Structures are given as C-alpha cells and as structure tokens.
Coordinates of C-alpha atoms in Angstrom, one line a residue:
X28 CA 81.5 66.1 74.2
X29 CA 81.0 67.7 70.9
X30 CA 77.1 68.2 70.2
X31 CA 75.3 67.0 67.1
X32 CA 76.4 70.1 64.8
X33 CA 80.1 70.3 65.7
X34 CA 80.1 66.1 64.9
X35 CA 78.4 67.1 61.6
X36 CA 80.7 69.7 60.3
X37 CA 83.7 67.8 61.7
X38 CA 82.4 65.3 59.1
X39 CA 82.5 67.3 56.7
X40 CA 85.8 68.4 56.9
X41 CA 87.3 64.6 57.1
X42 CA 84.8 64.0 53.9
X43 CA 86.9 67.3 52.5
X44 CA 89.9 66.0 52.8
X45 CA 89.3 62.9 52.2
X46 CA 88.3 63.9 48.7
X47 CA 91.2 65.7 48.5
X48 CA 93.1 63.9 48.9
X49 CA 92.0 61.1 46.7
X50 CA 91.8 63.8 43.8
X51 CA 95.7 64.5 44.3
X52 CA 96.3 60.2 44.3
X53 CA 94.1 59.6 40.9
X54 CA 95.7 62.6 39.3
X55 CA 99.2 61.3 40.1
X56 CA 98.4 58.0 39.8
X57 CA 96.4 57.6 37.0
X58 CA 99.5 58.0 34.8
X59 CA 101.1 55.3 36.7
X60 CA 98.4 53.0 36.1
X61 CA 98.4 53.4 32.5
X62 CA 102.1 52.5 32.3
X63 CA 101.3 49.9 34.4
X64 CA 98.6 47.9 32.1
X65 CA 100.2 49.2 29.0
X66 CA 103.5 46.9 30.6
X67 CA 101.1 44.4 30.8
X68 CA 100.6 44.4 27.1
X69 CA 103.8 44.6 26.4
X70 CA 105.0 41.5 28.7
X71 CA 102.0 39.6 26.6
X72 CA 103.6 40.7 23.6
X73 CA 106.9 39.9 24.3
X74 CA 106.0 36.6 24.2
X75 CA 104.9 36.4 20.4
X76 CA 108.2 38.2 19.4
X77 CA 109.8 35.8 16.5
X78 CA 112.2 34.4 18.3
X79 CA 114.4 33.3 15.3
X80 CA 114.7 37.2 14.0
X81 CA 118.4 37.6 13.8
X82 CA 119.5 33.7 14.7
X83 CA 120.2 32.7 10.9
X84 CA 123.2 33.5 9.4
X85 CA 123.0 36.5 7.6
X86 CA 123.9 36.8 3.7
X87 CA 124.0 39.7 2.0
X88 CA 123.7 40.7 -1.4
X89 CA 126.0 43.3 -1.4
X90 CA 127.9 44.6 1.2
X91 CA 127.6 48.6 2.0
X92 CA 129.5 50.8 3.4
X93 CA 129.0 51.2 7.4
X94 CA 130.4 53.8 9.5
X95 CA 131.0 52.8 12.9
X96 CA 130.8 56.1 15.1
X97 CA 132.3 55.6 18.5
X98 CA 132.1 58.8 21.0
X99 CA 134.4 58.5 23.8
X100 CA 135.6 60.9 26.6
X101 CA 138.8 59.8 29.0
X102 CA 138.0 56.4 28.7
X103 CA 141.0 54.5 28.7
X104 CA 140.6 51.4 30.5
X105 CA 137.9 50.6 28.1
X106 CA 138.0 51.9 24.2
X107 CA 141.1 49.6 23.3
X108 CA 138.6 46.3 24.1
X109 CA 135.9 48.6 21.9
X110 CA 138.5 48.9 18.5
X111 CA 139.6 45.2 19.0
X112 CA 136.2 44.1 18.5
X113 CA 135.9 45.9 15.4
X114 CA 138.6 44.8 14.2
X115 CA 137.3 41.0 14.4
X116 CA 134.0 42.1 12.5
X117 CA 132.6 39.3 10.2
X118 CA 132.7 42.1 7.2
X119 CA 135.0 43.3 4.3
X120 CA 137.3 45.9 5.7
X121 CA 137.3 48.2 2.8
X122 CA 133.9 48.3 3.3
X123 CA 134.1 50.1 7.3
X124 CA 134.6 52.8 8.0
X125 CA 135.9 53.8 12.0
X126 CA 134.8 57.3 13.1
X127 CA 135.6 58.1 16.8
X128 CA 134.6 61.3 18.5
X129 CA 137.2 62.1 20.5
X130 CA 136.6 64.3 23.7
X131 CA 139.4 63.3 25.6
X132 CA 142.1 65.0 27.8
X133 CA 144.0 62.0 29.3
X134 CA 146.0 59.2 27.9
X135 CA 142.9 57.8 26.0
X136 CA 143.9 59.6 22.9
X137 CA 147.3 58.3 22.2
X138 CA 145.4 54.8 22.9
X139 CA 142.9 55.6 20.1
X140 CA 145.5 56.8 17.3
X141 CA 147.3 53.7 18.3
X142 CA 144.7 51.3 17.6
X143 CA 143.3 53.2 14.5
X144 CA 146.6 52.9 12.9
X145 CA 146.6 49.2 13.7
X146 CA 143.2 49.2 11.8
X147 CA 143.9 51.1 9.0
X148 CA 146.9 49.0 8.1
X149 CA 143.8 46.0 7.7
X150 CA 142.1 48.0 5.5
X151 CA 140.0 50.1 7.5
X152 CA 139.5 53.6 6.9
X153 CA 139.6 55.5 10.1
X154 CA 139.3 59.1 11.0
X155 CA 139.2 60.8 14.8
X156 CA 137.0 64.0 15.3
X157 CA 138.4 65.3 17.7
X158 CA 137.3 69.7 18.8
X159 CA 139.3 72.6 21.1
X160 CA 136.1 72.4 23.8
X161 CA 133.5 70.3 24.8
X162 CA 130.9 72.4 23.9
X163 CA 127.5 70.3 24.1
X164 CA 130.1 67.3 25.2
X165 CA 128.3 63.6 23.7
X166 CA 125.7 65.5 21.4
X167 CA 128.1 68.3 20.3
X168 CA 130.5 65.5 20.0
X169 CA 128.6 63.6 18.1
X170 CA 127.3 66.3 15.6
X171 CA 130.4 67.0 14.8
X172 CA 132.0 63.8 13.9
X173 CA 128.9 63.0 11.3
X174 CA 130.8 65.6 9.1
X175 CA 133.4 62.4 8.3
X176 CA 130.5 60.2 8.3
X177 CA 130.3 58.2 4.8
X178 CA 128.2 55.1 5.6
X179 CA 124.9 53.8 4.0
X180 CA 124.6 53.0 7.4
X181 CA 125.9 54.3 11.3
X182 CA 126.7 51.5 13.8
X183 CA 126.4 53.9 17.6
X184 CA 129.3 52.7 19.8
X185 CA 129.6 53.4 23.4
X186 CA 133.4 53.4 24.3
X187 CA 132.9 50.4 25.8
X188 CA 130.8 48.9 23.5
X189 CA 131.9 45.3 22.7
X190 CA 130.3 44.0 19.0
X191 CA 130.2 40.3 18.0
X192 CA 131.7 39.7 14.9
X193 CA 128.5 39.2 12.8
X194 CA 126.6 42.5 14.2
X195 CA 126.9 44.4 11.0
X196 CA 125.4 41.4 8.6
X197 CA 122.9 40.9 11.0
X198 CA 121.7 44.3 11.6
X199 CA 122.0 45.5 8.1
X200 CA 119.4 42.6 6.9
X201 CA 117.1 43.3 9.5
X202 CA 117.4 47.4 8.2
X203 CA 116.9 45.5 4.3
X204 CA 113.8 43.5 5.5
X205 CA 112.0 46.3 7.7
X206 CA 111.9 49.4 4.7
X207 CA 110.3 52.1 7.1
X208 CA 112.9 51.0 9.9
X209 CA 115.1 53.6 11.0
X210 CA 116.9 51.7 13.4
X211 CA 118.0 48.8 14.6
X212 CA 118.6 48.0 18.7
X213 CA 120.6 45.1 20.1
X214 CA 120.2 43.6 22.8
X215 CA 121.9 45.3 25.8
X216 CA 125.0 42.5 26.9
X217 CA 127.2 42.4 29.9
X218 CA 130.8 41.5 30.0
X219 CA 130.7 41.7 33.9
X220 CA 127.6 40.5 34.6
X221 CA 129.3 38.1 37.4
X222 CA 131.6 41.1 38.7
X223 CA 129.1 41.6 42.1
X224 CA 125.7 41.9 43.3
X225 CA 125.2 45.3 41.8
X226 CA 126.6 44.2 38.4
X227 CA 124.0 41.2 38.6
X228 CA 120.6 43.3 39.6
X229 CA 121.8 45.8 36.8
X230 CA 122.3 43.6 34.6
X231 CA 119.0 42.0 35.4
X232 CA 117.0 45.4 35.6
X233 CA 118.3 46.0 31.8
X234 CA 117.6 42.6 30.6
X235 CA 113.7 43.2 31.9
X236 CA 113.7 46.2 30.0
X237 CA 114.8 44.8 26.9
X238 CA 113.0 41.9 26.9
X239 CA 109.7 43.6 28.1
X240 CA 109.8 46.9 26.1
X241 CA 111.7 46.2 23.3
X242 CA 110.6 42.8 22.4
X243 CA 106.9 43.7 23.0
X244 CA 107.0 47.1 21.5
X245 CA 108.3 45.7 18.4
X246 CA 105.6 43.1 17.9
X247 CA 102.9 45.7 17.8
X248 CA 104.8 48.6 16.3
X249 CA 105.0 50.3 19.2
X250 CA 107.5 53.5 20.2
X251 CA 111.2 52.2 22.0
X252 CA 113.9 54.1 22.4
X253 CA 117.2 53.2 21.2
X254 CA 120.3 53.0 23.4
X255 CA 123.5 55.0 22.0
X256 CA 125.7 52.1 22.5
X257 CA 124.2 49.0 20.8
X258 CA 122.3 50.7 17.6
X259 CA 122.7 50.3 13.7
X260 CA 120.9 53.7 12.2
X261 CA 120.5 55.0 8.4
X262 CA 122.2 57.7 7.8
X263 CA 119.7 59.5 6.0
X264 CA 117.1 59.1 8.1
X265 CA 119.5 60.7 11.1
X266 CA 120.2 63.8 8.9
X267 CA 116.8 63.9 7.8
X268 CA 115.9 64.4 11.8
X269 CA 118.4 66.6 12.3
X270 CA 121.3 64.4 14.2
X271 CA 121.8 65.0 18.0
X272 CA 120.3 67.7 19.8
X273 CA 122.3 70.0 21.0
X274 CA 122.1 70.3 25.1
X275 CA 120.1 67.0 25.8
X276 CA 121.4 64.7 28.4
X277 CA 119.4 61.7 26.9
X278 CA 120.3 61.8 23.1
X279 CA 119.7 58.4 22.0
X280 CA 115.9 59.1 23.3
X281 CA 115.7 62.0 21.9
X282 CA 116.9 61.1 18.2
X283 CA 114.0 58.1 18.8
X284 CA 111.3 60.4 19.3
X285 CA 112.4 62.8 16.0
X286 CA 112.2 59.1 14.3
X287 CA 108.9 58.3 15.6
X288 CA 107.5 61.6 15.0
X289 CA 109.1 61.5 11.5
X290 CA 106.7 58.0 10.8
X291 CA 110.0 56.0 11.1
X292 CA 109.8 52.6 13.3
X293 CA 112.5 50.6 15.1
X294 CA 113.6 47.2 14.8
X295 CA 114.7 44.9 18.3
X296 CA 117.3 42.0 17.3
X297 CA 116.9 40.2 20.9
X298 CA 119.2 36.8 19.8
X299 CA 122.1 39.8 18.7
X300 CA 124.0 41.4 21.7
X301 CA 126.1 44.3 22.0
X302 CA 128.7 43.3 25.0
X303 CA 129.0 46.8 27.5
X304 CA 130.1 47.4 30.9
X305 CA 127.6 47.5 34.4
X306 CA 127.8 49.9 36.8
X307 CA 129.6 48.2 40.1
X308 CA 128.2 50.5 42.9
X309 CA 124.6 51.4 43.6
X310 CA 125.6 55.2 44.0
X311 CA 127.0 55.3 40.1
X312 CA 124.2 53.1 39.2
X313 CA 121.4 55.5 41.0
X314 CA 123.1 58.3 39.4
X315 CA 122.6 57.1 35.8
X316 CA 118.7 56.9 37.2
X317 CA 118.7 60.3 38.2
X318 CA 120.6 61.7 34.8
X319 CA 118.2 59.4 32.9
X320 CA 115.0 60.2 34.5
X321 CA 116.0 63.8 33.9
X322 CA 116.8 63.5 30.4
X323 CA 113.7 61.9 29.9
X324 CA 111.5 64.8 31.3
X325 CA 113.5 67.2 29.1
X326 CA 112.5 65.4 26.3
X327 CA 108.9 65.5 27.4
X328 CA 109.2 69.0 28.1
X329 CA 110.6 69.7 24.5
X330 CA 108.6 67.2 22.7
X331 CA 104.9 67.0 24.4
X332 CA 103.4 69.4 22.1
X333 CA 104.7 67.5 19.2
X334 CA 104.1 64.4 20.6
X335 CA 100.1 65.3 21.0
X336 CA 99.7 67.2 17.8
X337 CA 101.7 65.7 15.5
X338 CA 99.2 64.8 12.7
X339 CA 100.2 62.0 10.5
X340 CA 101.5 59.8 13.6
X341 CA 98.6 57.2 14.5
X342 CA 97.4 57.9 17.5
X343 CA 98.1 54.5 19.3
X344 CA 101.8 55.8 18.3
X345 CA 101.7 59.0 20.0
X346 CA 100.7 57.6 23.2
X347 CA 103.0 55.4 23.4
X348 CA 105.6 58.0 22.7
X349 CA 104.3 59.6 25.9
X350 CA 103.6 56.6 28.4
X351 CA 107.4 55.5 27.3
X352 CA 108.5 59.0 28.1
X353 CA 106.2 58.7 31.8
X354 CA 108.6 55.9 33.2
X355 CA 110.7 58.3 35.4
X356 CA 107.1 59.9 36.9
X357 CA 106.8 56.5 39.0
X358 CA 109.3 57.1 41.7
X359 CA 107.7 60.7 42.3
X360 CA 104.0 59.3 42.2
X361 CA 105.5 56.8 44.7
X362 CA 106.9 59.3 47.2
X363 CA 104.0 61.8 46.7
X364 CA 101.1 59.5 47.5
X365 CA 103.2 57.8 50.1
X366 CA 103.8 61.0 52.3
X367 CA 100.7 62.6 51.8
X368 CA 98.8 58.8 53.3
X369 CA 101.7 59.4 56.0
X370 CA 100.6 62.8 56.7
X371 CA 96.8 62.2 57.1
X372 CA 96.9 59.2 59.3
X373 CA 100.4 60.7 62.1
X374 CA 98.2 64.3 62.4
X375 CA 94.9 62.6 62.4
X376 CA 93.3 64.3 59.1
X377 CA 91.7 61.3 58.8
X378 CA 90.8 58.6 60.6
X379 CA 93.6 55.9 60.1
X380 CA 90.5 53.6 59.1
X381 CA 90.0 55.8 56.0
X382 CA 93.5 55.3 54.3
X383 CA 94.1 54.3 51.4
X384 CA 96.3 51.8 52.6
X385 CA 93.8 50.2 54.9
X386 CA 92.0 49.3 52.1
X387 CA 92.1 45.3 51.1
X388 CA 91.2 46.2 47.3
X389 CA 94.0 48.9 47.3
X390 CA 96.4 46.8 48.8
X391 CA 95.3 44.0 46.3
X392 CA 95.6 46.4 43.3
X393 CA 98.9 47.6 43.9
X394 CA 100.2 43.7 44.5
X395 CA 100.0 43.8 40.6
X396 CA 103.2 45.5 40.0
X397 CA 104.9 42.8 41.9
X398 CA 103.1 40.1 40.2
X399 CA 104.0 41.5 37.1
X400 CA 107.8 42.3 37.8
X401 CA 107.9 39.0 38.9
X402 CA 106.7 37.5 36.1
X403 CA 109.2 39.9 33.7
X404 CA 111.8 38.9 35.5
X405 CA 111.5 35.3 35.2
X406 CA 110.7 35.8 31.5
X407 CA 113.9 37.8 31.0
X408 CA 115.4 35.4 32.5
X409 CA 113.8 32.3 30.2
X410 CA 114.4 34.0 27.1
X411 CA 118.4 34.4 27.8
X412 CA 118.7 30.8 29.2
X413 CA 119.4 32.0 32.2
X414 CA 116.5 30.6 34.4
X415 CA 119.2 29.4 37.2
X416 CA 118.4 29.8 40.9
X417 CA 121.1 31.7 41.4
X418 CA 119.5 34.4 38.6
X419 CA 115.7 33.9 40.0
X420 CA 116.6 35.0 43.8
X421 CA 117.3 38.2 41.8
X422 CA 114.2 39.4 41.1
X423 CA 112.7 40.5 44.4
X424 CA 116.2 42.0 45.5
X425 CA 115.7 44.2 42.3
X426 CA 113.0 45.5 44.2
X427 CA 115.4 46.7 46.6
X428 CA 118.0 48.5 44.8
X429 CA 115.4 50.7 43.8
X430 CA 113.7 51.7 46.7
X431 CA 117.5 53.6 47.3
X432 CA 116.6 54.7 43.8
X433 CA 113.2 56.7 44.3
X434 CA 114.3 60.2 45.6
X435 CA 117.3 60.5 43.1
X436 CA 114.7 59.6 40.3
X437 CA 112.3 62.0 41.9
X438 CA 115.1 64.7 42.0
X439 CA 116.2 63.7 37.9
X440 CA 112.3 64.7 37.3
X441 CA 112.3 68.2 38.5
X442 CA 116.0 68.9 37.2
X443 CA 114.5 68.3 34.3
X444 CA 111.0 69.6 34.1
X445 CA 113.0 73.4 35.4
X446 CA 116.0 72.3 32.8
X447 CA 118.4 72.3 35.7
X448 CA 121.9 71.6 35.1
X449 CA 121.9 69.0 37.7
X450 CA 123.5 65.4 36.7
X451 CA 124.1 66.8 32.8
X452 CA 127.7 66.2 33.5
X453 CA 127.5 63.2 35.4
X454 CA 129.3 60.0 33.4
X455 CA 129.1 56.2 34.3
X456 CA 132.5 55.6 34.9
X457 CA 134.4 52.6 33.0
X458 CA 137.1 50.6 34.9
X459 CA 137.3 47.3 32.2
X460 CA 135.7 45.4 34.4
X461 CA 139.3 44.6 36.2
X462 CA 139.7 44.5 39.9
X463 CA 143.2 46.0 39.7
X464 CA 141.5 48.9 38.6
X465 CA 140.1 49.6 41.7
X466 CA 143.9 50.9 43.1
X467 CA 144.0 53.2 40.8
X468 CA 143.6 57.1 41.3
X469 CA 142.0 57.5 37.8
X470 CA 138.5 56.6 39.9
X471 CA 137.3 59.3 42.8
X472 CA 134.7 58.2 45.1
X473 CA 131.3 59.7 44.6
X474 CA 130.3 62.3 47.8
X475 CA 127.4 63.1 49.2
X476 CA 126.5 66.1 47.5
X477 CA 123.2 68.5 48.2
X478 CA 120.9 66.0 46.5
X479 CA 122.2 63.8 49.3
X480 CA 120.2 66.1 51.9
X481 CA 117.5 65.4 50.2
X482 CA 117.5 61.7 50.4
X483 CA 119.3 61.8 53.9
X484 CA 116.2 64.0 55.4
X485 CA 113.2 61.8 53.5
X486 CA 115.1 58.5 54.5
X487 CA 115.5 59.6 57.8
X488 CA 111.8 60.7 57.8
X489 CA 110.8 57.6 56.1
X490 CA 111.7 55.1 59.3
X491 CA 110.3 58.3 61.8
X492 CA 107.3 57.9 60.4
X493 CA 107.1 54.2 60.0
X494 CA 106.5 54.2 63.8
X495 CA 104.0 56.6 64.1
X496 CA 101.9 55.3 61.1
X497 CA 102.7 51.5 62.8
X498 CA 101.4 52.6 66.2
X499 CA 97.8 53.8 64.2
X500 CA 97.5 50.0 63.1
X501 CA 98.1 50.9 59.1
X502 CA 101.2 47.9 59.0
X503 CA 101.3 48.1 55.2
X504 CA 101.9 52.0 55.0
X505 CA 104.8 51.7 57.8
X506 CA 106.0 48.6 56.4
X507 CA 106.3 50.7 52.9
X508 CA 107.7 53.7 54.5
X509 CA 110.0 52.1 56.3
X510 CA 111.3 49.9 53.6
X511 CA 112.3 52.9 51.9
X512 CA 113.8 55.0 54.4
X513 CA 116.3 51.8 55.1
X514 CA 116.9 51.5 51.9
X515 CA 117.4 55.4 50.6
X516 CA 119.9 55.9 53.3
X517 CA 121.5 52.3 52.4
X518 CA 122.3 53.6 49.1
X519 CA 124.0 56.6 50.3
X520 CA 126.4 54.6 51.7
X521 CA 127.1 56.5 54.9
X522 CA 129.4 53.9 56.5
X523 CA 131.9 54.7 53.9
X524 CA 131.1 58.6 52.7
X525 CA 130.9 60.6 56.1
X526 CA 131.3 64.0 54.1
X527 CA 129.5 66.6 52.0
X528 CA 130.4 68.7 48.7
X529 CA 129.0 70.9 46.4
X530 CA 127.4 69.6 43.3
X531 CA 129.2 67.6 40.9
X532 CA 130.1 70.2 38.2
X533 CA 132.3 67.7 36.5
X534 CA 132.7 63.9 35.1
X535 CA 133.2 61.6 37.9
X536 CA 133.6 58.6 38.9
X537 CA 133.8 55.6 41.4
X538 CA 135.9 53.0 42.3
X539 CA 134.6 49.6 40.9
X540 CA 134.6 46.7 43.2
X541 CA 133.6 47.3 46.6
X542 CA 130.5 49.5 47.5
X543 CA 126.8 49.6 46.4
X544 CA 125.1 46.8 47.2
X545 CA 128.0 45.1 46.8
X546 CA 128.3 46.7 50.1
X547 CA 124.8 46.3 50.9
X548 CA 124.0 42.7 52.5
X549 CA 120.1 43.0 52.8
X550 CA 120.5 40.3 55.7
X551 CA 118.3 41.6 58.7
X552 CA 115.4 40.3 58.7
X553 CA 113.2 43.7 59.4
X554 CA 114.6 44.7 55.8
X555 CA 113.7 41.7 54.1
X556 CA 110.1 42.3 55.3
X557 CA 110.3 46.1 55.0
X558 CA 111.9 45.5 51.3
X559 CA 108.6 43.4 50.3
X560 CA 106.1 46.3 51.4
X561 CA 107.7 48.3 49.3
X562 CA 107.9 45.7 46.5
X563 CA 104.2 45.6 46.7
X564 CA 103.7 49.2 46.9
X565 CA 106.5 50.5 44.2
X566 CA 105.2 50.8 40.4
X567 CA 107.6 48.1 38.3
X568 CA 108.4 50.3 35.8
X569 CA 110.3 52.1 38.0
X570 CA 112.2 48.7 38.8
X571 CA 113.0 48.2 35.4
X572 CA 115.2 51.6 36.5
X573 CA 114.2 53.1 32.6
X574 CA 118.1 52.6 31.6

C-alpha cells in the first residue's frame, strides 16, 4: 500500500506525462488540423466554382504558336497513343510546334522519330531533344529541351498524356481571359479507370483532389500545384522563374511555388480533361506516394524561408503555399500520435482512462475527416456524373488503400526532409492499359526492399499491439492500430513477394493487371470494422494520397 506521499508524487508523474504527451500531439497535430479546416473551405468553395469555365466552344482571335513539350523515358507502350492525340488537335498545324525530350534507351526512340515524321508531313514542326546522360533525368531533361522551345505558349505532356482535340483553344482563352495567370491545369482523366479496383480508388483519390483543391483553390485565388502532364504554361513566365530545378523529384510543384512566389496565379479548367494512365497495383501506386510526399518536403525544405518572407505575396497566399505543401505530414502525424497513445496505455504511463482515445470529444473530433472525405467524395463524384453505386461504395474503401499507404508516406517525409536519394528514381510504370502487356518482360515486379522492414516491423507491431491496447478497454485505439497493421502488411503483398533486395537504384516497374488491391479483397469482416477505425482516425488529406 503506497502511503499518502508516494500516491501524491505518483500523481505527479502521470500529470507529467500526461502533459507531455499532449504537448508532442498539439504540436504534431496542430498542423494537421489546419489542413483539415482549411479542406473544409476549400470543399465549400468548390462548390461556387463556375461550372461553365471551359464548356463553350472556344474562338480565338488569333491563333499562336504552342509548343507541346512531351518528356518521355523508355516508354513504349504508351508515347505512340500520346503523338496520335496530337495529331487530332482542333488547331492549325503550322501553328504547333512537337518538342519531345527524349531520355530513352529502348525501342521507344525509333517509335518517336516514327511518329514525328508522320507529323511533320501534316505540317507540324517537330524536333526531339534528346542528351548522352541522364543527368538530373525529367528536370535536366526538361531544361534542356526548352532550348528548341518557340511557343507563345508550352502545353506539359506526360508520355502518356492523352489531349482532347480542343485542349489548346480551350486552355489558351482561359490564359487570354486570366492576365496574371501563369498556368492553366486540366483536369486529371483516366483511360483505364475501369481496368481494376486499384485503377478505380486511384482514379477516385485524384478526382477528390481535383475537384477539392483545385476547383476550390481557384475560386478564392488560392495556391495549387500544377501536374506535369495536363498543364498549358507561358513561356515567359517559365523562363522568368527559371524552368525546372535541377535535382527535384517533384518538378511540376516546384515550378508552381516559383509562380506563386513570383505573384503569378493558376487557372483550373475542371469540364477539360487531360486522358493519362492509373497505376494498376497498390505497391506502384504507394510508391508514387512515398516519391511524392518526398518531393514535396524537399520543396518545403528549399522553399520555407521564401515561402514565409517573401514580401509582396499576400499573406493569405503564403500560407496556403505552406498548408498545400503540409499534405504529406498527415501520415507521419498519424503514425506518431498513434504509437505514442499505444505506448502509454500497453506500459501503463497512464491510466488507460486518460487516453486520448477514450475521450468521446476526441473521438468525435477526429470523425470529421471522415465526414468530410465522405462528402468530397461524393461531390467528386456529382460533378463528373459519376454518382453511380458502383462509384459511391468507393469512397470508404479509399480509406483503405491508404492505411497501406501511411509508413511509405512517412518514410517519403524524412527522405526528403535529410534529401535522401530514396525513391528519386522510382518511375510509375506505363503498360497502355492492355492486359497482354502483362506477359511481357518489359515489366519487373516490385520487391520488398529495406523500406519494406520498415512497414513489415510497424505492421506487424500494429496488430501486436491492437491486443494489448484491446485487453485495457481503449476499442477505438486497437481498432485503429489494428486496421493499419492489416492493411500496411496487405499492401506489401507478401503472398506473392516472399523476398528482399537492396534499394531500387533504378526505374522500375510492375506488371499491370493482377496485384494491389486488385489482389486485395477487403472481405473479412474484422477488416471491414478495423478499416473504419482507421477511417475515423486518419486525416483525409492524406486519402486524397496528395498525387
């Protein structure tokens, strides 16, 4: 029996860590919670977005010259769909010019001269950039092919970027009738939207996005950033910010902060897509995360000082430069706060009475990510016309896909905060979308590399503690723990990759087809109730999966 004074100071030491503790939650997830209402205003705004921007028929007065800039590397089964929608552009021909930066080593080359020739003989002017090394591979790539560049304006084209033939007319009169626009960003489409159920949550996660962050920051003139693939840029305004930087893994992001920071603005044309190719396997797709989430933190790290002192650049701007940049932080904040509740209440820090997660009001604040993804989804979904049954069941199994997603995002962040090599040369692959595809050799399956023992040992620790934590009474803490160990060590796909390799220190790729969630049934019923814990407790910009 303790006596009165060894009760008192043991008091003391739960109050300790106790505050602690919540001193290490608010200042991780403070952030968080900024994103979170500032998502909020931008789901509001979405919804006052002029709808008709880009739906007329576009006539212009004159018709300038465009460059279309396509960078491409070993992408074969893709780049002749890419030149065959140019070549069906709604525009004069002597008025385009095709400029593709070619990295390639394969076959994709001799596919490329063949096609330009076939465009040339319409009129086109074409010319291929093409460099002994890879030096700085998209950027340098990139950099380098502007020196052919003869445009008014720059259409960016992903390799398998698929325009629709009135892109250019539309795009330019939006540039006409928006003077300080740099920019303007279509909306992300998907040729193989239908392929599988990875293909479908992708393709859901980057409609969200768009509709969310880009429709919404464009009503209130708020900071988005382009996407490399499906963007019509001045080319003054790219020179005058310097083109690409060199050695950045996200360079569409970081040309949109130089243009922000430069007093430029963006224009979103939501009713004008930009066709492109889904991942088809949750490990490609939680790959891009991780490269993504680390390109964004080394923009942060490069750009935070300019960000917050920039003078000229409203203020409203700036932050909104930074709480877009913050995205990637959510899967971190998630796993941080998560463990560290894990920890007090398995070795008894605290009583289990005092956790966070045994609160009603926290567990009622942190349902408002899911009530909001919800609601994103379904607007997404609205503003396509694709409010279908089929598409609605979609939106809490997003939810799942990234709970697979957290550690690799998590792992992105520091890769990028220590400018780690890390997933710099990681590249989606492109398969065409064809099913054949899938017997070729040109795909290799992604191993299980070291960032793989990271996952494997927090998934596995995930479910160990889940018991523990469930035995104390705290159901919503083991519920969320255990939803994400089952699903982090889902997405490694053990059943099929039994093996483990060094880093990737190269482009590569994955067979499309079978794997990923297309793999992943999300059937049992323990994960179903496991997957909505973690729905509740995961931030939904971190669902969005930043793209």
């Amino acid at each position: 029996m303790l006596s009165w004074g060894d009760q008192r100071e043991v008091r003391s030491l739960v109050l300790q860590i106790w505050l602690l503790l919540e001193v290490i939650t608010l200042a991780i997830g403070t952030p968080v919670l900024a994103l979170e209402y500032y998502w909020v205003i931008l789901l509001a705004m979405s919804m006052k977005y002029p709808r008709n921007l880009g739906k007329s028929n576009a006539k212009l007065p004159g018709y300038p010259m465009v460059s279309i800039l396509i960078a491409t590397y070993n992408k074969r089964f893709v780049i002749e769909r890419t030149l065959d929608a140019v070549a069906k552009l709604d525009y004069p021909k002597d008025r385009i010019q095709v400029v593709v930066a070619d990295d390639s080593t394969d076959q994709t080359s001799a596919l490329i001269d063949r096609k330009l020739a076939d465009l040339a003989r319409t009129g086109v002017k074409t010319m291929v950039s093409r460099r002994p090394s890879r030096e700085f591979f998209k950027s340098g790539a990139l950099n380098r092919a502007m020196e052919y560049v003869a445009g008014k304006y720059v259409l960016l084209l992903d390799a398998d970027s698929v325009v629709s033939p009135d892109v250019l007319t539309k795009g330019i009169e939006s540039l006409e009738g928006h003077p300080r626009a740099a920019f303007v960003s279509y909306r992300y489409g998907h040729y193989n939207r239908d392929y599988n159920l990875v293909t479908r949550l992708f393709a859901l996660s980057q409609d969200i996005g768009d509709t969310i962050s880009k429709m919404g920051a464009y009503q209130i003139d708020a900071p988005f950033s382009y996407q490399g693939g499906q963007t019509l840029i001045r080319t003054k305004d790219l020179v005058e910010v310097g083109l690409w930087s060199n050695q950045r893994i996200a360079d569409d992001t970081d040309v949109s902060i130089k243009m922000y920071l430069a007093g430029k603005r963006g224009v979103y044309l939501s009713n004008v897509k930009i066709m492109c190719e889904d991942p088809s396997t949750l490990e490609a797709w939680k790959k891009q995360v991780a490269r993504t989430s680390q390109g964004w933190w080394r923009c942060i790290a490069n750009y935070w000082r300019d960000i917050v002192l920039r003078s000229g650049v409203p203020l409203r701007k700036r932050a909104g430069l930074l709480l877009m940049l913050m995205a990637p932080f959510s899967s971190l904040s998630w796993i941080i706060v998560t463990f560290l509740s894990t920890f007090t209440v398995v070795f008894n820090l605290i009583p289990s009475a005092y956790s966070i997660f045994s609160s009603p009001v926290y567990v009622a604040i942190v349902t408002i990510p899911f009530i909001i993804s919800l609601a994103s989804g379904a607007w997404a979904l609205k503003v396509q016309g694709l409010m279908t049954a089929r598409n609605v069941i979609l939106i809490p199994l997003l939810g799942y896909a990234s709970g697979g997603m957290l550690v690799a995002g998590s792992i992105g962040f520091f890769y990028g905060v220590f400018n780690r090599m890390g997933f710099y040369h990681y590249r989606t692959p492109k398969s065409g979308a064809e099913k054949e595809m899938t017997k070729t050799t040109y795909f290799q399956h992604l191993t299980n590399d070291r960032n793989s023992i990271v996952e494997l040992l927090l998934g596995g620790a995930g479910i160990l503690l889940a018991w523990f934590v469930f035995v104390q009474g705290v159901w919503f803490l083991a519920l969320s723990m255990f939803g994400f160990g089952i699903f982090t060590l889902k997405s490694m796909n053990l059943s099929r990759h039994l093996r483990f390799s060094a880093p990737v220190r190269r482009a590569t790729g994955v067979a499309s087809g079978a794997g990923g969630l297309g793999g992943v049934q999300l059937q049992t019923t323990s994960a179903v109730t496991a997957g909505v814990a973690l729905l509740l407790s995961s931030d939904s910009v971190h669902r969005i999966l930043i793209h």
